[in-house]
Amino acid sequence: PSSSGFLSRERGKLYIMADDLEAPTMMKIGVSINENKRRNEVFKSALKAGAGIPTLYVVKIWEGATKEMFEIEQAMHKAFSNYKINFPVKFDGSNEFFYYRPEVFDIIEAARRKIVNKNAA
């Protein structure tokens, strides 16, 4: 990536977005430097494609070294691969949506500790 590219940034945010705050049924796990801008892009794209996502909320954010945030994101996509949502339409971010699992927060915390400790060693 170029020096102005996203990966060159030292700090990044791992986020979880959900379709509902009270009773979420789907979640999106991703990395961004501006999670609200990313939320708007994905939501707009989903609406345009007719993906049937009523709304999206950013429900949790972890901040850290961009490289570590991407490592955690990849680990989560692997951990939740059985819960992947295969939308009938393609839209921006559609491959990052999973059926909501409440344990995602604990799993991310554990992965984050492991990755941060590994990289600190």
PDB file of C-alpha atoms in Angstrom:
ATOM      1  CA  PRO A   1       0.000   0.000   0.000  1.00  0.00           C
ATOM      2  CA  SER A   2       1.052   3.564  -0.618  1.00  0.00           C
ATOM      3  CA  SER A   3       2.057   5.858   2.218  1.00  0.00           C
ATOM      4  CA  SER A   4      -1.387   7.464   2.102  1.00  0.00           C
ATOM      5  CA  GLY A   5      -3.156   4.076   2.155  1.00  0.00           C
ATOM      6  CA  PHE A   6      -5.242   2.783   5.033  1.00  0.00           C
ATOM      7  CA  LEU A   7      -2.811   0.012   6.014  1.00  0.00           C
ATOM      8  CA  SER A   8       0.008   2.508   6.513  1.00  0.00           C
ATOM      9  CA  ARG A   9      -1.897   4.208   9.328  1.00  0.00           C
ATOM     10  CA  GLU A  10      -0.582   3.268  12.720  1.00  0.00           C
ATOM     11  CA  ARG A  11      -3.908   3.246  14.530  1.00  0.00           C
ATOM     12  CA  GLY A  12      -7.072   1.517  13.450  1.00  0.00           C
ATOM     13  CA  LYS A  13     -10.430   0.570  14.915  1.00  0.00           C
ATOM     14  CA  LEU A  14     -12.022  -2.844  14.967  1.00  0.00           C
ATOM     15  CA  TYR A  15     -15.785  -2.406  15.117  1.00  0.00           C
ATOM     16  CA  ILE A  16     -18.922  -4.430  15.474  1.00  0.00           C
ATOM     17  CA  MET A  17     -22.077  -3.116  13.869  1.00  0.00           C
ATOM     18  CA  ALA A  18     -25.484  -4.663  14.480  1.00  0.00           C
ATOM     19  CA  ASP A  19     -28.899  -4.281  12.888  1.00  0.00           C
ATOM     20  CA  ASP A  20     -30.712  -3.716  16.200  1.00  0.00           C
ATOM     21  CA  LEU A  21     -29.668  -2.538  19.665  1.00  0.00           C
ATOM     22  CA  GLU A  22     -32.311  -4.507  21.628  1.00  0.00           C
ATOM     23  CA  ALA A  23     -32.472  -7.783  19.692  1.00  0.00           C
ATOM     24  CA  PRO A  24     -29.692  -7.943  17.084  1.00  0.00           C
ATOM     25  CA  THR A  25     -29.941 -10.672  14.449  1.00  0.00           C
ATOM     26  CA  MET A  26     -26.925  -9.761  12.322  1.00  0.00           C
ATOM     27  CA  MET A  27     -23.544  -8.215  12.937  1.00  0.00           C
ATOM     28  CA  LYS A  28     -20.735  -6.835  10.830  1.00  0.00           C
ATOM     29  CA  ILE A  29     -17.133  -7.097  11.951  1.00  0.00           C
ATOM     30  CA  GLY A  30     -14.590  -4.844  10.283  1.00  0.00           C
ATOM     31  CA  VAL A  31     -11.661  -2.463  10.574  1.00  0.00           C
ATOM     32  CA  SER A  32     -11.734   1.237   9.763  1.00  0.00           C
ATOM     33  CA  ILE A  33     -10.236   4.528  10.828  1.00  0.00           C
ATOM     34  CA  ASN A  34     -13.674   6.171  10.796  1.00  0.00           C
ATOM     35  CA  GLU A  35     -16.351   3.695  11.837  1.00  0.00           C
ATOM     36  CA  ASN A  36     -19.266   6.136  11.407  1.00  0.00           C
ATOM     37  CA  LYS A  37     -18.252   6.967   7.850  1.00  0.00           C
ATOM     38  CA  ARG A  38     -17.846   3.237   7.153  1.00  0.00           C
ATOM     39  CA  ARG A  39     -21.277   2.552   8.677  1.00  0.00           C
ATOM     40  CA  ASN A  40     -22.857   5.117   6.366  1.00  0.00           C
ATOM     41  CA  GLU A  41     -21.099   3.709   3.273  1.00  0.00           C
ATOM     42  CA  VAL A  42     -22.128   0.125   4.014  1.00  0.00           C
ATOM     43  CA  PHE A  43     -25.692   1.040   4.960  1.00  0.00           C
ATOM     44  CA  LYS A  44     -26.160   3.168   1.831  1.00  0.00           C
ATOM     45  CA  SER A  45     -24.762   0.370  -0.333  1.00  0.00           C
ATOM     46  CA  ALA A  46     -27.002  -2.240   1.360  1.00  0.00           C
ATOM     47  CA  LEU A  47     -30.088  -0.050   0.861  1.00  0.00           C
ATOM     48  CA  LYS A  48     -29.245   0.520  -2.799  1.00  0.00           C
ATOM     49  CA  ALA A  49     -28.741  -3.231  -3.344  1.00  0.00           C
ATOM     50  CA  GLY A  50     -31.971  -4.089  -1.523  1.00  0.00           C
ATOM     51  CA  ALA A  51     -30.221  -6.256   1.077  1.00  0.00           C
ATOM     52  CA  GLY A  52     -33.053  -5.827   3.597  1.00  0.00           C
ATOM     53  CA  ILE A  53     -30.981  -4.344   6.414  1.00  0.00           C
ATOM     54  CA  PRO A  54     -33.325  -1.985   8.320  1.00  0.00           C
ATOM     55  CA  THR A  55     -30.504   0.019   9.927  1.00  0.00           C
ATOM     56  CA  LEU A  56     -27.001  -0.379  11.328  1.00  0.00           C
ATOM     57  CA  TYR A  57     -25.555   0.674  14.659  1.00  0.00           C
ATOM     58  CA  VAL A  58     -21.916   0.750  15.731  1.00  0.00           C
ATOM     59  CA  VAL A  59     -22.175  -1.218  18.989  1.00  0.00           C
ATOM     60  CA  LYS A  60     -18.538  -1.665  20.027  1.00  0.00           C
ATOM     61  CA  ILE A  61     -15.105  -0.350  19.041  1.00  0.00           C
ATOM     62  CA  TRP A  62     -11.609  -1.483  19.923  1.00  0.00           C
ATOM     63  CA  GLU A  63      -8.693   0.748  18.993  1.00  0.00           C
ATOM     64  CA  GLY A  64      -5.079  -0.235  18.461  1.00  0.00           C
ATOM     65  CA  ALA A  65      -2.293  -0.834  15.996  1.00  0.00           C
ATOM     66  CA  THR A  66      -3.876  -1.221  12.548  1.00  0.00           C
ATOM     67  CA  LYS A  67      -1.940  -4.439  11.924  1.00  0.00           C
ATOM     68  CA  GLU A  68      -3.304  -5.950  15.161  1.00  0.00           C
ATOM     69  CA  MET A  69      -6.854  -4.831  14.414  1.00  0.00           C
ATOM     70  CA  PHE A  70      -6.660  -6.594  11.023  1.00  0.00           C
ATOM     71  CA  GLU A  71      -5.261  -9.738  12.685  1.00  0.00           C
ATOM     72  CA  ILE A  72      -8.193  -9.778  15.108  1.00  0.00           C
ATOM     73  CA  GLU A  73     -10.683  -9.131  12.305  1.00  0.00           C
ATOM     74  CA  GLN A  74      -9.318 -12.066  10.311  1.00  0.00           C
ATOM     75  CA  ALA A  75      -9.471 -14.324  13.375  1.00  0.00           C
ATOM     76  CA  MET A  76     -13.118 -13.287  13.952  1.00  0.00           C
ATOM     77  CA  HIS A  77     -14.120 -13.887  10.353  1.00  0.00           C
ATOM     78  CA  LYS A  78     -12.640 -17.365  10.688  1.00  0.00           C
ATOM     79  CA  ALA A  79     -14.252 -17.995  14.104  1.00  0.00           C
ATOM     80  CA  PHE A  80     -17.684 -16.951  12.846  1.00  0.00           C
ATOM     81  CA  SER A  81     -17.460 -18.429   9.338  1.00  0.00           C
ATOM     82  CA  ASN A  82     -20.280 -20.888  10.177  1.00  0.00           C
ATOM     83  CA  TYR A  83     -22.539 -17.907  10.894  1.00  0.00           C
ATOM     84  CA  LYS A  84     -21.754 -16.013   7.693  1.00  0.00           C
ATOM     85  CA  ILE A  85     -24.744 -14.430   5.990  1.00  0.00           C
ATOM     86  CA  ASN A  86     -24.856 -15.087   2.274  1.00  0.00           C
ATOM     87  CA  PHE A  87     -26.962 -12.219   1.011  1.00  0.00           C
ATOM     88  CA  PRO A  88     -28.787 -12.810  -2.274  1.00  0.00           C
ATOM     89  CA  VAL A  89     -27.393  -9.443  -3.415  1.00  0.00           C
ATOM     90  CA  LYS A  90     -23.816  -8.174  -3.293  1.00  0.00           C
ATOM     91  CA  PHE A  91     -23.076  -4.821  -1.684  1.00  0.00           C
ATOM     92  CA  ASP A  92     -20.166  -3.058  -0.014  1.00  0.00           C
ATOM     93  CA  GLY A  93     -19.195  -5.063   3.080  1.00  0.00           C
ATOM     94  CA  SER A  94     -21.628  -7.906   2.444  1.00  0.00           C
ATOM     95  CA  ASN A  95     -18.944 -10.543   3.072  1.00  0.00           C
ATOM     96  CA  GLU A  96     -18.363  -9.197   6.582  1.00  0.00           C
ATOM     97  CA  PHE A  97     -21.876  -9.880   7.938  1.00  0.00           C
ATOM     98  CA  PHE A  98     -22.616 -12.745  10.318  1.00  0.00           C
ATOM     99  CA  TYR A  99     -25.619 -13.931  12.286  1.00  0.00           C
ATOM    100  CA  TYR A 100     -25.319 -12.254  15.668  1.00  0.00           C
ATOM    101  CA  ARG A 101     -23.665 -14.237  18.479  1.00  0.00           C
ATOM    102  CA  PRO A 102     -23.476 -12.629  21.946  1.00  0.00           C
ATOM    103  CA  GLU A 103     -20.138 -14.341  22.654  1.00  0.00           C
ATOM    104  CA  VAL A 104     -18.436 -12.284  19.919  1.00  0.00           C
ATOM    105  CA  PHE A 105     -17.329  -9.665  22.471  1.00  0.00           C
ATOM    106  CA  ASP A 106     -15.571 -12.210  24.719  1.00  0.00           C
ATOM    107  CA  ILE A 107     -13.989 -13.936  21.725  1.00  0.00           C
ATOM    108  CA  ILE A 108     -12.634 -10.610  20.425  1.00  0.00           C
ATOM    109  CA  GLU A 109     -11.262  -9.677  23.866  1.00  0.00           C
ATOM    110  CA  ALA A 110      -9.452 -13.028  24.109  1.00  0.00           C
ATOM    111  CA  ALA A 111      -8.041 -12.706  20.568  1.00  0.00           C
ATOM    112  CA  ARG A 112      -6.991  -9.118  21.235  1.00  0.00           C
ATOM    113  CA  ARG A 113      -5.080 -10.069  24.394  1.00  0.00           C
ATOM    114  CA  LYS A 114      -3.387 -12.957  22.591  1.00  0.00           C
ATOM    115  CA  ILE A 115      -2.363 -10.857  19.559  1.00  0.00           C
ATOM    116  CA  VAL A 116      -1.246  -7.823  21.587  1.00  0.00           C
ATOM    117  CA  ASN A 117       0.817 -10.045  23.940  1.00  0.00           C
ATOM    118  CA  LYS A 118       2.337 -11.963  21.001  1.00  0.00           C
ATOM    119  CA  ASN A 119       3.350  -8.713  19.293  1.00  0.00           C
ATOM    120  CA  ALA A 120       4.722  -7.233  22.549  1.00  0.00           C
ATOM    121  CA  ALA A 121       6.991 -10.245  23.084  1.00  0.00           C
TER     122      ALA A 121
END
